[in-house]
PDB file of C-alpha atoms in Angstrom:
ATOM      1  CA  MET A   1     292.300  -8.019  58.330  1.00  0.00           C
ATOM      2  CA  LEU A   2     290.867  -4.569  59.088  1.00  0.00           C
ATOM      3  CA  ARG A   3     291.212  -2.261  56.096  1.00  0.00           C
ATOM      4  CA  ILE A   4     290.494   1.294  57.241  1.00  0.00           C
ATOM      5  CA  ALA A   5     290.986   4.864  55.967  1.00  0.00           C
ATOM      6  CA  HIS A   6     293.546   6.951  57.815  1.00  0.00           C
ATOM      7  CA  GLU A   7     290.860   9.604  58.548  1.00  0.00           C
ATOM      8  CA  LEU A   8     288.943   7.065  60.606  1.00  0.00           C
ATOM      9  CA  VAL A   9     292.092   6.038  62.513  1.00  0.00           C
ATOM     10  CA  GLU A  10     292.772   9.724  63.175  1.00  0.00           C
ATOM     11  CA  ALA A  11     289.189  10.231  64.411  1.00  0.00           C
ATOM     12  CA  MET A  12     289.427   7.276  66.870  1.00  0.00           C
ATOM     13  CA  VAL A  13     292.785   8.505  68.183  1.00  0.00           C
ATOM     14  CA  ALA A  14     291.548  12.115  68.480  1.00  0.00           C
ATOM     15  CA  HIS A  15     288.496  10.932  70.410  1.00  0.00           C
ATOM     16  CA  ALA A  16     290.647   8.780  72.741  1.00  0.00           C
ATOM     17  CA  ARG A  17     292.999  11.743  73.394  1.00  0.00           C
ATOM     18  CA  ALA A  18     290.070  14.147  73.960  1.00  0.00           C
ATOM     19  CA  ASP A  19     288.481  11.900  76.537  1.00  0.00           C
ATOM     20  CA  HIS A  20     291.793  11.083  78.312  1.00  0.00           C
ATOM     21  CA  PRO A  21     292.210  10.395  81.195  1.00  0.00           C
ATOM     22  CA  ASP A  22     288.855   8.597  80.911  1.00  0.00           C
ATOM     23  CA  GLU A  23     288.481   5.717  78.421  1.00  0.00           C
ATOM     24  CA  ALA A  24     286.749   6.705  75.169  1.00  0.00           C
ATOM     25  CA  CYS A  25     284.380   4.443  73.210  1.00  0.00           C
ATOM     26  CA  GLY A  26     282.646   4.575  69.884  1.00  0.00           C
ATOM     27  CA  LEU A  27     281.674   2.844  66.661  1.00  0.00           C
ATOM     28  CA  ILE A  28     282.460   2.994  62.993  1.00  0.00           C
ATOM     29  CA  ALA A  29     279.523   2.139  60.778  1.00  0.00           C
ATOM     30  CA  GLY A  30     279.536   1.016  57.189  1.00  0.00           C
ATOM     31  CA  PRO A  31     277.047   0.060  54.477  1.00  0.00           C
ATOM     32  CA  GLU A  32     275.238  -3.122  55.486  1.00  0.00           C
ATOM     33  CA  GLY A  33     276.836  -6.309  54.169  1.00  0.00           C
ATOM     34  CA  THR A  34     280.056  -4.679  52.902  1.00  0.00           C
ATOM     35  CA  GLY A  35     282.298  -4.826  55.990  1.00  0.00           C
ATOM     36  CA  GLU A  36     283.660  -1.419  54.951  1.00  0.00           C
ATOM     37  CA  PRO A  37     284.236   1.162  57.749  1.00  0.00           C
ATOM     38  CA  LYS A  38     282.905   4.528  56.586  1.00  0.00           C
ATOM     39  CA  ARG A  39     281.339   6.651  59.378  1.00  0.00           C
ATOM     40  CA  HIS A  40     282.886   7.487  62.721  1.00  0.00           C
ATOM     41  CA  ILE A  41     280.469   7.656  65.671  1.00  0.00           C
ATOM     42  CA  PRO A  42     282.099   8.858  68.855  1.00  0.00           C
ATOM     43  CA  MET A  43     280.016   7.903  71.878  1.00  0.00           C
ATOM     44  CA  ILE A  44     279.836   8.753  75.582  1.00  0.00           C
ATOM     45  CA  ASN A  45     281.542   6.502  78.095  1.00  0.00           C
ATOM     46  CA  ALA A  46     278.651   6.224  80.561  1.00  0.00           C
ATOM     47  CA  ALA A  47     281.074   4.820  83.176  1.00  0.00           C
ATOM     48  CA  ARG A  48     283.274   7.922  82.954  1.00  0.00           C
ATOM     49  CA  SER A  49     286.157   5.852  84.162  1.00  0.00           C
ATOM     50  CA  THR A  50     289.908   5.680  83.597  1.00  0.00           C
ATOM     51  CA  THR A  51     289.806   1.877  83.603  1.00  0.00           C
ATOM     52  CA  PHE A  52     286.409   0.889  82.173  1.00  0.00           C
ATOM     53  CA  TYR A  53     283.998   1.807  79.432  1.00  0.00           C
ATOM     54  CA  GLU A  54     280.286   1.371  79.042  1.00  0.00           C
ATOM     55  CA  PHE A  55     278.116   2.497  76.132  1.00  0.00           C
ATOM     56  CA  ASP A  56     275.178   4.704  77.206  1.00  0.00           C
ATOM     57  CA  SER A  57     272.019   2.658  76.548  1.00  0.00           C
ATOM     58  CA  GLU A  58     269.963   5.686  75.295  1.00  0.00           C
ATOM     59  CA  GLU A  59     272.723   6.788  72.957  1.00  0.00           C
ATOM     60  CA  TRP A  60     273.221   3.174  71.775  1.00  0.00           C
ATOM     61  CA  LYS A  61     269.522   2.960  70.810  1.00  0.00           C
ATOM     62  CA  GLN A  62     269.663   6.289  68.951  1.00  0.00           C
ATOM     63  CA  VAL A  63     272.785   5.283  67.061  1.00  0.00           C
ATOM     64  CA  TYR A  64     271.282   1.936  66.115  1.00  0.00           C
ATOM     65  CA  ASP A  65     268.062   3.573  64.925  1.00  0.00           C
ATOM     66  CA  GLN A  66     270.121   5.921  62.781  1.00  0.00           C
ATOM     67  CA  MET A  67     272.188   3.067  61.354  1.00  0.00           C
ATOM     68  CA  TRP A  68     268.992   1.154  60.597  1.00  0.00           C
ATOM     69  CA  ASP A  69     267.584   4.172  58.745  1.00  0.00           C
ATOM     70  CA  ASN A  70     270.845   4.456  56.743  1.00  0.00           C
ATOM     71  CA  ASP A  71     271.124   0.727  55.965  1.00  0.00           C
ATOM     72  CA  GLU A  72     274.392   0.559  57.992  1.00  0.00           C
ATOM     73  CA  GLU A  73     275.911  -1.850  60.400  1.00  0.00           C
ATOM     74  CA  VAL A  74     278.680  -1.762  63.028  1.00  0.00           C
ATOM     75  CA  VAL A  75     281.985  -2.529  61.316  1.00  0.00           C
ATOM     76  CA  VAL A  76     284.271  -1.384  64.167  1.00  0.00           C
ATOM     77  CA  ALA A  77     283.653  -1.050  67.898  1.00  0.00           C
ATOM     78  CA  TYR A  78     286.505   0.770  69.611  1.00  0.00           C
ATOM     79  CA  HIS A  79     287.636   2.015  72.970  1.00  0.00           C
ATOM     80  CA  SER A  80     290.798   3.317  74.572  1.00  0.00           C
ATOM     81  CA  HIS A  81     293.096   2.240  77.316  1.00  0.00           C
ATOM     82  CA  THR A  82     294.680   5.124  79.216  1.00  0.00           C
ATOM     83  CA  HIS A  83     297.453   3.388  81.158  1.00  0.00           C
ATOM     84  CA  THR A  84     297.863  -0.069  79.639  1.00  0.00           C
ATOM     85  CA  GLU A  85     298.691  -1.615  76.296  1.00  0.00           C
ATOM     86  CA  ALA A  86     296.151  -1.843  73.497  1.00  0.00           C
ATOM     87  CA  TYR A  87     295.006  -5.377  74.280  1.00  0.00           C
ATOM     88  CA  PRO A  88     291.554  -6.432  75.481  1.00  0.00           C
ATOM     89  CA  SER A  89     291.115  -7.196  79.155  1.00  0.00           C
ATOM     90  CA  ARG A  90     288.836  -9.995  80.371  1.00  0.00           C
ATOM     91  CA  SER A  91     286.059  -7.439  80.976  1.00  0.00           C
ATOM     92  CA  ASP A  92     286.587  -6.037  77.418  1.00  0.00           C
ATOM     93  CA  ALA A  93     286.209  -9.534  75.965  1.00  0.00           C
ATOM     94  CA  GLY A  94     283.035  -9.999  78.023  1.00  0.00           C
ATOM     95  CA  ILE A  95     281.551  -6.709  76.848  1.00  0.00           C
ATOM     96  CA  ALA A  96     282.444  -7.483  73.221  1.00  0.00           C
ATOM     97  CA  SER A  97     280.764 -10.891  73.520  1.00  0.00           C
ATOM     98  CA  GLN A  98     277.671  -9.318  75.063  1.00  0.00           C
ATOM     99  CA  LEU A  99     277.392  -6.722  72.274  1.00  0.00           C
ATOM    100  CA  GLY A 100     276.553  -9.533  69.898  1.00  0.00           C
ATOM    101  CA  LEU A 101     278.535  -8.213  66.963  1.00  0.00           C
ATOM    102  CA  PRO A 102     280.391 -11.334  65.742  1.00  0.00           C
ATOM    103  CA  GLY A 103     281.397  -9.706  62.432  1.00  0.00           C
ATOM    104  CA  ALA A 104     282.755  -6.524  63.980  1.00  0.00           C
ATOM    105  CA  HIS A 105     286.396  -5.605  64.400  1.00  0.00           C
ATOM    106  CA  TYR A 106     287.326  -4.469  67.941  1.00  0.00           C
ATOM    107  CA  VAL A 107     289.929  -1.706  67.946  1.00  0.00           C
ATOM    108  CA  LEU A 108     291.870  -0.600  70.966  1.00  0.00           C
ATOM    109  CA  VAL A 109     293.801   2.665  71.145  1.00  0.00           C
ATOM    110  CA  THR A 110     296.204   3.341  74.006  1.00  0.00           C
ATOM    111  CA  THR A 111     296.816   6.934  75.070  1.00  0.00           C
ATOM    112  CA  LYS A 112     299.393   6.236  77.775  1.00  0.00           C
ATOM    113  CA  ASP A 113     302.094   7.900  75.611  1.00  0.00           C
ATOM    114  CA  PRO A 114     301.007  11.457  74.715  1.00  0.00           C
ATOM    115  CA  ASP A 115     303.106  11.400  71.547  1.00  0.00           C
ATOM    116  CA  VAL A 116     302.372   7.966  70.086  1.00  0.00           C
ATOM    117  CA  ALA A 117     299.052   6.177  70.008  1.00  0.00           C
ATOM    118  CA  GLU A 118     299.175   2.393  69.684  1.00  0.00           C
ATOM    119  CA  VAL A 119     296.267   1.055  67.608  1.00  0.00           C
ATOM    120  CA  ARG A 120     295.446  -2.685  67.456  1.00  0.00           C
ATOM    121  CA  ALA A 121     292.537  -4.654  66.018  1.00  0.00           C
ATOM    122  CA  PHE A 122     290.914  -7.863  67.240  1.00  0.00           C
ATOM    123  CA  ARG A 123     288.079 -10.240  66.594  1.00  0.00           C
ATOM    124  CA  ILE A 124     286.281 -11.240  69.757  1.00  0.00           C
ATOM    125  CA  ALA A 125     283.667 -13.991  69.808  1.00  0.00           C
ATOM    126  CA  ASP A 126     282.540 -15.970  72.833  1.00  0.00           C
ATOM    127  CA  GLU A 127     285.296 -14.140  74.811  1.00  0.00           C
ATOM    128  CA  VAL A 128     287.978 -15.608  72.548  1.00  0.00           C
ATOM    129  CA  ILE A 129     290.388 -12.869  71.420  1.00  0.00           C
ATOM    130  CA  THR A 130     292.122 -13.085  68.043  1.00  0.00           C
ATOM    131  CA  GLU A 131     294.354 -10.284  66.930  1.00  0.00           C
ATOM    132  CA  GLU A 132     294.299  -9.213  63.262  1.00  0.00           C
ATOM    133  CA  PRO A 133     296.462  -6.952  61.143  1.00  0.00           C
ATOM    134  CA  ILE A 134     295.402  -3.401  60.217  1.00  0.00           C
ATOM    135  CA  GLU A 135     295.844  -1.905  56.779  1.00  0.00           C
ATOM    136  CA  VAL A 136     295.542   1.873  56.776  1.00  0.00           C
ATOM    137  CA  THR A 137     294.579   3.348  53.413  1.00  0.00           C
ATOM    138  CA  GLY A 138     295.175   6.877  52.119  1.00  0.00           C
ATOM    139  CA  ALA A 139     297.734   9.578  53.035  1.00  0.00           C
ATOM    140  CA  PRO A 140     300.406   7.612  54.958  1.00  0.00           C
ATOM    141  CA  GLU A 141     302.016  10.815  56.180  1.00  0.00           C
ATOM    142  CA  ALA A 142     298.936  11.394  58.294  1.00  0.00           C
ATOM    143  CA  VAL A 143     299.571   8.351  60.478  1.00  0.00           C
ATOM    144  CA  GLN A 144     303.222   8.916  61.258  1.00  0.00           C
ATOM    145  CA  SER A 145     302.664   9.156  65.007  1.00  0.00           C
ATOM    146  CA  TYR A 146     300.708   5.885  65.359  1.00  0.00           C
ATOM    147  CA  LYS A 147     302.037   2.430  65.962  1.00  0.00           C
ATOM    148  CA  PHE A 148     300.247  -0.672  64.679  1.00  0.00           C
ATOM    149  CA  ALA A 149     301.101  -4.016  66.234  1.00  0.00           C
ATOM    150  CA  HIS A 150     300.037  -7.536  65.485  1.00  0.00           C
ATOM    151  CA  THR A 151     300.824 -10.756  67.284  1.00  0.00           C
ATOM    152  CA  PRO A 152     301.867 -13.611  67.294  1.00  0.00           C
ATOM    153  CA  ASP A 153     305.148 -12.207  66.027  1.00  0.00           C
ATOM    154  CA  SER A 154     304.754  -9.098  68.259  1.00  0.00           C
ATOM    155  CA  THR A 155     306.203  -6.865  65.599  1.00  0.00           C
ATOM    156  CA  VAL A 156     305.397  -3.196  66.042  1.00  0.00           C
ATOM    157  CA  TYR A 157     305.099  -1.225  62.832  1.00  0.00           C
ATOM    158  CA  ASP A 158     305.899   2.476  63.134  1.00  0.00           C
ATOM    159  CA  CYS A 159     304.157   4.132  60.224  1.00  0.00           C
ATOM    160  CA  SER A 160     306.681   6.850  59.389  1.00  0.00           C
TER     161      SER A 160
END
């Protein structure tokens, strides 16, 4: 389960909406060994595409150097889908597997509806996708316009 503060969910959604119609991508770092998401790191989609994302290699190195200096690790890697549901494509699963972050949560945000952002979390290892529930902590009124979904029961939770 991904347990995450509403401020971080808001930050991912705001980044996804700001970069729309291109896909957005970024990371959330946390203290090494804790698995706690703490610091939002919006990144540049080097592909500048409406259907694909790619982390910029120079920016990636700078971010990792900064995390190393701060004793942090990647807790969440996220990106947006602009016209499809918040579910990883085959290329997304391949990218996630190549990143080599087996302990990270992969979050997808869809911006196809300008009023409601769907946010879903997954674990991806060796291109195997496993969805996981999200628990948002703090001020619930701040996440009223987001939907959180989790399969296999395909229930969509509207946080209002």
